[in-house]
Tab-separated table of C-alpha atoms in Angstrom:
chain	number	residue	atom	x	y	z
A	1	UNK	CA	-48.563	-22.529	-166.009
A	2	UNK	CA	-47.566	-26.004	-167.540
A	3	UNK	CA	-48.560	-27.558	-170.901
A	4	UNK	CA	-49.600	-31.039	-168.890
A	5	UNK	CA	-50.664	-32.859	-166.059
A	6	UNK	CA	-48.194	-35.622	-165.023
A	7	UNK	CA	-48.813	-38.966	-165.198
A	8	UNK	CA	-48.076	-41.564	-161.864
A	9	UNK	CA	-45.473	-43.189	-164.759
A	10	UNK	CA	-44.011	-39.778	-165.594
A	11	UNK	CA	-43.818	-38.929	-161.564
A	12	UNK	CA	-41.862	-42.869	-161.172
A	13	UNK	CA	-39.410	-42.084	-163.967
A	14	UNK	CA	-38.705	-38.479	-162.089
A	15	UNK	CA	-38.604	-39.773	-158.635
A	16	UNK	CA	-36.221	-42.566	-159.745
A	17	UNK	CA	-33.977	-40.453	-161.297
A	18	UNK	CA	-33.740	-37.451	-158.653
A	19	UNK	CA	-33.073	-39.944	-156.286
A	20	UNK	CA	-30.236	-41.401	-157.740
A	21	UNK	CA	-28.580	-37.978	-158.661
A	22	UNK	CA	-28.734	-37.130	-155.447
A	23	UNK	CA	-27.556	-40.477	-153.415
A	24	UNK	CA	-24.807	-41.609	-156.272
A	25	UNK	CA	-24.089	-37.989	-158.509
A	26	UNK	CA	-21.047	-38.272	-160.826
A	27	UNK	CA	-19.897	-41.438	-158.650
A	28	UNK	CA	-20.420	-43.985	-155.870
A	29	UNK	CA	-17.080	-44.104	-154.722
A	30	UNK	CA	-17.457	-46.877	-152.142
A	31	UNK	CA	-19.205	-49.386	-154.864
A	32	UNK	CA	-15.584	-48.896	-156.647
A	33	UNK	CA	-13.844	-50.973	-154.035
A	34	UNK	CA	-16.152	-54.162	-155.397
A	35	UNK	CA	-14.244	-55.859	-158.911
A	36	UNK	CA	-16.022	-54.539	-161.756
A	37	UNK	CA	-18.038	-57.219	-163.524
A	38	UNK	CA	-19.264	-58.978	-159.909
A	39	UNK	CA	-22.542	-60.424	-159.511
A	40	UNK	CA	-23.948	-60.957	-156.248
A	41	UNK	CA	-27.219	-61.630	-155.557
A	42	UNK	CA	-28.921	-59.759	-151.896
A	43	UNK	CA	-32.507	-60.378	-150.230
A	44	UNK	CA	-34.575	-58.011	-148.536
A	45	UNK	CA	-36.271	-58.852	-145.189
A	46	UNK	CA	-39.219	-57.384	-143.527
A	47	UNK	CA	-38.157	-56.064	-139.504
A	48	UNK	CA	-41.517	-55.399	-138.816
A	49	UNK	CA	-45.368	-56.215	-140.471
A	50	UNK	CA	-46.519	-53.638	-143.192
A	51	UNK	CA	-48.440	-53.907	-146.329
A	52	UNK	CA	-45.998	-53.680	-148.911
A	53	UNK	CA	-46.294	-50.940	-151.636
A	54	UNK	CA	-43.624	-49.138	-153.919
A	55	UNK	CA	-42.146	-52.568	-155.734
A	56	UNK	CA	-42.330	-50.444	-159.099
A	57	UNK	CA	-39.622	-47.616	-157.693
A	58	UNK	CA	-37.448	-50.350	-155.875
A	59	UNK	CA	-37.357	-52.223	-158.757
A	60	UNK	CA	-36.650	-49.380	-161.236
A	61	UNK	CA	-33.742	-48.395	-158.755
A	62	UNK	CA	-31.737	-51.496	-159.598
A	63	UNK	CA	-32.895	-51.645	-163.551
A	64	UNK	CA	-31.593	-47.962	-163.865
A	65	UNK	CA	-28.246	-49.612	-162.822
A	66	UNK	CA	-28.137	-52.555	-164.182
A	67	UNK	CA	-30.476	-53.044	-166.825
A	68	UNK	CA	-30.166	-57.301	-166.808
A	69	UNK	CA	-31.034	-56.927	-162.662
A	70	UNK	CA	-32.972	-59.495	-161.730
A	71	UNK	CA	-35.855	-59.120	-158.775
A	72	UNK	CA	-37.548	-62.282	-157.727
A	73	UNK	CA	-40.255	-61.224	-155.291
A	74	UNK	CA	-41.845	-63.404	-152.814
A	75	UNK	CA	-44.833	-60.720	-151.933
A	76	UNK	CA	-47.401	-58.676	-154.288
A	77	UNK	CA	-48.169	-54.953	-153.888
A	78	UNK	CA	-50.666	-54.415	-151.373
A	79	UNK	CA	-49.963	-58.036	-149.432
A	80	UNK	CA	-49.370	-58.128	-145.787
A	81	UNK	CA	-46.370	-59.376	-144.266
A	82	UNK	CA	-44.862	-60.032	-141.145
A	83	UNK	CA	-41.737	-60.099	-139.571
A	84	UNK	CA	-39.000	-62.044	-140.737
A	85	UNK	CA	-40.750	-62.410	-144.682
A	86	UNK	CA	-38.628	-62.273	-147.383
A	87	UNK	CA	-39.986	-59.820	-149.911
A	88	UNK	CA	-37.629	-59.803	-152.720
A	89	UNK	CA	-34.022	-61.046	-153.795
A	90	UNK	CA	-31.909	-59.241	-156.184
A	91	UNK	CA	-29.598	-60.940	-158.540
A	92	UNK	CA	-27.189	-57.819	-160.285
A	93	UNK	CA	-24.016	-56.061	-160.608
A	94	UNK	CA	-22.462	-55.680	-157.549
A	95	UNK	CA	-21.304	-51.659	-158.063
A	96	UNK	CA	-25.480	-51.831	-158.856
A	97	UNK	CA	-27.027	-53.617	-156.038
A	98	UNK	CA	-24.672	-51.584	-153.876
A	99	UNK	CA	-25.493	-47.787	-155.669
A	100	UNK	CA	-29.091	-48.986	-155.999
A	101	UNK	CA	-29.789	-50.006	-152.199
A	102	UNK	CA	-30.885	-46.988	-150.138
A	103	UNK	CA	-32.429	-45.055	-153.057
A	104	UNK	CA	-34.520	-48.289	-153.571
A	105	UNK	CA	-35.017	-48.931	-149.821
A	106	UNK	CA	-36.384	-45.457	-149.160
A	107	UNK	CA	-38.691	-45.793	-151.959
A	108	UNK	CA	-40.279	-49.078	-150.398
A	109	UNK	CA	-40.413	-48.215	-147.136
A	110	UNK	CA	-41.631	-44.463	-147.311
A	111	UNK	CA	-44.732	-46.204	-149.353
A	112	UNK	CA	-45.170	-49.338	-147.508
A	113	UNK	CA	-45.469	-46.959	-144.239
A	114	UNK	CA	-48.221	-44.917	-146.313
A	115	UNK	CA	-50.201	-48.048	-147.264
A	116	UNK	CA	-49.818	-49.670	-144.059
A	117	UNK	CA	-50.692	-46.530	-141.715
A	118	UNK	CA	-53.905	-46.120	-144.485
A	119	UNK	CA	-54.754	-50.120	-143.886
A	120	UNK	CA	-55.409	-49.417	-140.523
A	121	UNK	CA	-57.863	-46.404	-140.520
A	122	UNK	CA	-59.630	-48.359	-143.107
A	123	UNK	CA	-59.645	-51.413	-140.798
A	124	UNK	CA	-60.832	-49.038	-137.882
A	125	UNK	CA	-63.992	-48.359	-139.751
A	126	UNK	CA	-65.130	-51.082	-141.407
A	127	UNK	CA	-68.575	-51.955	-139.890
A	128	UNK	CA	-69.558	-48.993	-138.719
A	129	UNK	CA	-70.923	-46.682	-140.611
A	130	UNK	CA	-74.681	-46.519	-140.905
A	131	UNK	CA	-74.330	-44.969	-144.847
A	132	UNK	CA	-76.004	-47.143	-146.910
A	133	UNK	CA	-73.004	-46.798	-149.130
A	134	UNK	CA	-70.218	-47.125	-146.504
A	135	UNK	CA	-67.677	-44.617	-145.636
A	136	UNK	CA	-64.278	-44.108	-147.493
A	137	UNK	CA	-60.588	-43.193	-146.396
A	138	UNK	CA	-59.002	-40.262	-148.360
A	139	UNK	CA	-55.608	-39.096	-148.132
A	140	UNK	CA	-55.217	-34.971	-148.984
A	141	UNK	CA	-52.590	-32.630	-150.457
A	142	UNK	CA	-50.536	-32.513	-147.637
A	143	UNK	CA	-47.660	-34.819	-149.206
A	144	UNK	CA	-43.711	-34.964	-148.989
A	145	UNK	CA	-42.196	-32.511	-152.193
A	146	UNK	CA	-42.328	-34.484	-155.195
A	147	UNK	CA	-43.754	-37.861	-154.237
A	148	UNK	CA	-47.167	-36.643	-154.448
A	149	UNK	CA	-48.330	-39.542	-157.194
A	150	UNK	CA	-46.398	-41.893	-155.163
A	151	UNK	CA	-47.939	-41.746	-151.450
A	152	UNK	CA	-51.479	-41.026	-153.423
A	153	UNK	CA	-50.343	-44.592	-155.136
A	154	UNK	CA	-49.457	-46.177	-151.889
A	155	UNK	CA	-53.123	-45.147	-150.078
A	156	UNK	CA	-54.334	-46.747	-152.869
A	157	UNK	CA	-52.324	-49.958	-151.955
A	158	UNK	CA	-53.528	-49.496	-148.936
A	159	UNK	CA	-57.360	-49.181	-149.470
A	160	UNK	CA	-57.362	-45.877	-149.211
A	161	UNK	CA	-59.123	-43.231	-151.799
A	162	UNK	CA	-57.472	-39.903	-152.800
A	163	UNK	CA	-58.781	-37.021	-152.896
A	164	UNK	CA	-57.945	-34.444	-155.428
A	165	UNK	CA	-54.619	-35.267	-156.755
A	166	UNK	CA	-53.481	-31.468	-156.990
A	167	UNK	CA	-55.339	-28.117	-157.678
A	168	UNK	CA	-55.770	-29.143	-161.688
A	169	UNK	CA	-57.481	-32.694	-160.853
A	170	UNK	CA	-61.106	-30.164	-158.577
A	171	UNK	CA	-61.654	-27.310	-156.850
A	172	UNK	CA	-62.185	-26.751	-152.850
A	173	UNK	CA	-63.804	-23.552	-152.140
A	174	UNK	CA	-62.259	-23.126	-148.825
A	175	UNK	CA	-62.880	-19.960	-146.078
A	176	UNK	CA	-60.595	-17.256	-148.044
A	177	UNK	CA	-61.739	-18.338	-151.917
A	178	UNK	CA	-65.527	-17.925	-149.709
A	179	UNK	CA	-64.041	-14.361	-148.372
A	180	UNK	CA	-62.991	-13.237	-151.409
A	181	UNK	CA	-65.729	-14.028	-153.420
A	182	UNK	CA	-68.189	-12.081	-151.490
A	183	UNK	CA	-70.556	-15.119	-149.916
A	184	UNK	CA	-70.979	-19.093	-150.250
A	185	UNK	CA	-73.370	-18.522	-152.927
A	186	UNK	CA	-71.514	-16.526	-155.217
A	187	UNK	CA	-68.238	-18.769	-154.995
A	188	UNK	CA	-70.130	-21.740	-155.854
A	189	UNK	CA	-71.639	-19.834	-158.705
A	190	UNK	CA	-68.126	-18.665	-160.149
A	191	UNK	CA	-67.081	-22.732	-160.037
A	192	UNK	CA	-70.319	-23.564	-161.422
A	193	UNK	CA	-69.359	-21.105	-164.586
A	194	UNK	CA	-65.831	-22.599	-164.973
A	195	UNK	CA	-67.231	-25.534	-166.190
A	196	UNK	CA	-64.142	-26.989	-165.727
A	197	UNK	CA	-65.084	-30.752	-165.810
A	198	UNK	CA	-63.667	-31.279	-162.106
A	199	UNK	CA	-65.287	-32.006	-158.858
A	200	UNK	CA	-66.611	-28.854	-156.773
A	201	UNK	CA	-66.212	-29.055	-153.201
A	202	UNK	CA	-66.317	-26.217	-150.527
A	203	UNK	CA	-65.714	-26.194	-147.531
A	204	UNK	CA	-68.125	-25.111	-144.922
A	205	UNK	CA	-67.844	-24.458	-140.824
A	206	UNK	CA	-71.331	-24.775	-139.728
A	207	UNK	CA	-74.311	-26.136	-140.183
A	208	UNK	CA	-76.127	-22.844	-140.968
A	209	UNK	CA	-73.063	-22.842	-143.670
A	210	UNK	CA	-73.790	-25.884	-144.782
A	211	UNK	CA	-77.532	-24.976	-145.528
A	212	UNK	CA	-76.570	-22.084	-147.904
A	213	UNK	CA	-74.196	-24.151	-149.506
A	214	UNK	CA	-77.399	-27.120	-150.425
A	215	UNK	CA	-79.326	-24.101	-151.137
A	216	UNK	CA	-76.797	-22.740	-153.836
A	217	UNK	CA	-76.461	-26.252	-155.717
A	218	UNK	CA	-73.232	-27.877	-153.823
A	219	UNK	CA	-73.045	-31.586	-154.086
A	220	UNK	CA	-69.849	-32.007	-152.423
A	221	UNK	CA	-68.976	-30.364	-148.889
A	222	UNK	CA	-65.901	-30.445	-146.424
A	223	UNK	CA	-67.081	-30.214	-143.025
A	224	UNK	CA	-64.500	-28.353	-141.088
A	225	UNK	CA	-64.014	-28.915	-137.722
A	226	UNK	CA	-67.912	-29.955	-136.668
A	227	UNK	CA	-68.561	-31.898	-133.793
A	228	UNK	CA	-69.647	-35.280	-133.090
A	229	UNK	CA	-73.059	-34.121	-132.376
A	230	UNK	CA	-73.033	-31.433	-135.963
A	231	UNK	CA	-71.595	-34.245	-138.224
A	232	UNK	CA	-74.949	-36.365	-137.343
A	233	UNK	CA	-76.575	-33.243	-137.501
A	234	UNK	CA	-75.204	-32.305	-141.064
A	235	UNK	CA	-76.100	-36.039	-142.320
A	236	UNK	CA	-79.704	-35.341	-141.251
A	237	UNK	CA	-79.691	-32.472	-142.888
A	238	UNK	CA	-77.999	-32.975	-146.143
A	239	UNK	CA	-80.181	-36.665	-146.843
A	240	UNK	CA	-78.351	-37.167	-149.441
A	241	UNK	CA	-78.062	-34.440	-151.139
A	242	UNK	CA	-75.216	-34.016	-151.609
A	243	UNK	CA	-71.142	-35.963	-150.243
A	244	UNK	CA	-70.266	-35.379	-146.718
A	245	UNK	CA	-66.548	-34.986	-146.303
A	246	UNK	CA	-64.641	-34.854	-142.505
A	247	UNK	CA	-61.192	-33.146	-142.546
A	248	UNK	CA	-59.020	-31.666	-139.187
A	249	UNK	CA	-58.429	-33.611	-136.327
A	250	UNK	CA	-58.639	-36.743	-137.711
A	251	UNK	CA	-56.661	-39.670	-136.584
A	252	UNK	CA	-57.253	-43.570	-135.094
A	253	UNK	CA	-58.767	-42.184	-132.483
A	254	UNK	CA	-61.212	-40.422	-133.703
A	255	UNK	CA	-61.780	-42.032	-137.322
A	256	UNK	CA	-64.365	-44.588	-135.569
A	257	UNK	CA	-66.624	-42.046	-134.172
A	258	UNK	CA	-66.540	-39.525	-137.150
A	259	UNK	CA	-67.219	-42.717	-139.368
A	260	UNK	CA	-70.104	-43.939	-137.000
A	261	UNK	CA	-72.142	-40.548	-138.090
A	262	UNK	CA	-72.702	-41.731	-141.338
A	263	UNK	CA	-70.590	-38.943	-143.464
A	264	UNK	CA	-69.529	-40.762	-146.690
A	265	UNK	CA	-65.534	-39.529	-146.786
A	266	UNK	CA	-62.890	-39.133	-144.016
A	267	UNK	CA	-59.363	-37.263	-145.087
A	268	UNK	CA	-56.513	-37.331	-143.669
A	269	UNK	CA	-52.892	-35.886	-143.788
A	270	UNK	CA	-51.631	-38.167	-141.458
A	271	UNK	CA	-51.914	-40.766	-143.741
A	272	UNK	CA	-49.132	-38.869	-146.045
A	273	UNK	CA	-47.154	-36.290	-144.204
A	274	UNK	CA	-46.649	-38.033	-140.827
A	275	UNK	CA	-44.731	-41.304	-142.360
A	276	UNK	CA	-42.415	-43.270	-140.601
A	277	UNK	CA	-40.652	-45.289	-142.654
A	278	UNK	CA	-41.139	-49.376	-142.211
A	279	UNK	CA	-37.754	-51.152	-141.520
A	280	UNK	CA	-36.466	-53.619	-144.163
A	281	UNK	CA	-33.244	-54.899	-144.124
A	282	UNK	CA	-31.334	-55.489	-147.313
A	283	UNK	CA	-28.359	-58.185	-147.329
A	284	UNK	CA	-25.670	-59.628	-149.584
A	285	UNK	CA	-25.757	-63.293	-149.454
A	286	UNK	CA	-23.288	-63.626	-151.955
């Protein structure tokens, strides 16, 4: 359908750019009551503790602007902070700073919320997974339109893993491709012959499910609403064979238990589509 994939850079540049069309259009009429020419330098101030993610779309905000803007920041992507932390101060245009503020602002704390909310499922299981090779955090496709390389970015920050970035980057063989294709077995088969060069998952409900899916050659498999007592069950069964994946349900209260099975991946949407923003405050000192 397209000639490319895009890049995270390509997906900044775009982001950047829609959100200033949108916020400023043919003119910020308000920023015209500031003399032209003004330089004033502003600060922005943590309200509340976050890990910090997004610095590369706040700062291209201002630099769009005002391409002499210059950001000083206190903090590094991915660094915790807590209330009352400075994180960066601004030195620009005035009309910039001014244009630039809430397009920037919404771009840091929309991805500090999605690295900070994936910090702390990754904190909820660490220690207690009995896999050998621990258990990861993944985010899924379930992202706000258009920022899909950014919040994948920001789980990153966070510690998080993604999973597929969008249907190019794997296939998941879910319940209606498994319909459609006329059994578990011949689905996987169809993939298989693609030879695509992405990852294969597919997705099963049950453990007798899961069993025709090892028998057919799967090495990946999404675990749809199991149980407790079937994810164990499934690890037993699969030894190895092949990467245990937990989607549905899955939130901090949960995350510890599902991870305490020994399944190797846990996604979640929360991590992406339930975002509430962090609050930073942005001020002119002059």
């Amino acid at each position: 359908m397209f000639e490319s994939n895009e890049t995270l850079d390509a997906a900044l540049a775009r982001n950047v750019r829609d959100a200033l069309m949108e916020d400023i259009g043919r003119c910020d009429w308000t920023a015209q009551l500031v003399p032209a020419g003004r330089c004033v330098t502003a600060q922005v101030v943590a309200k509340e503790a976050a890990v910090i993610a997004g610095r590369a779309w706040f700062d291209a905000c201002f630099h769009a602007l005002d391409p002499d803007a210059r950001l000083a920041w206190a903090v590094q992507e991915g660094d915790r902070v807590e209330p009352g932390t400075v994180l960066v101060r601004i030195e620009a245009d005035a009309r910039a700073q001014l244009s630039a503020e809430r397009p920037a602002l919404n771009f840091l704390q929309m991805l500090s919320a999605v690295a900070t909310l994936t910090r702390e499922y990754v904190d909820a299981i660490q220690g207690l997974s009995p896999n050998p090779n621990g258990c990861k955090v993944l985010d899924t496709r379930k992202t706000l339109p258009g920022l899909r390389q950014a919040q994948k970015y920001a789980v990153r920050v966070g510690g998080g893993h993604n999973q597929r970035m969008a249907l190019w980057d794997g296939i998941l063989i879910k319940e209606n491709h498994i319909a459609a294709a006329g059994g578990i077995r011949p689905a996987l088969e169809a993939a298989f012959a693609l030879n695509a060069g992405v990852d294969i998952q597919i997705e099963v409900e049950s453990l007798d499910e899961l069993q025709q899916a090892l028998d057919a050659g799967a090495k990946n498999v999404l675990l749809d609403d199991f149980s407790f007592e079937d994810m164990e069950k499934a690890v037993a069964l699969t030894a190895g064979r092949a990467v245990l994946e937990v989607s549905g349900g899955v939130d901090l209260a949960s995350i510890r238990r599902i991870a305490a099975t020994g399944v190797d991946r846990i996604s979640s949407g929360k991590l992406t589509k339930d975002v509430r923003a962090v609050d930073l405050s942005m001020r002119v000192l002059g």
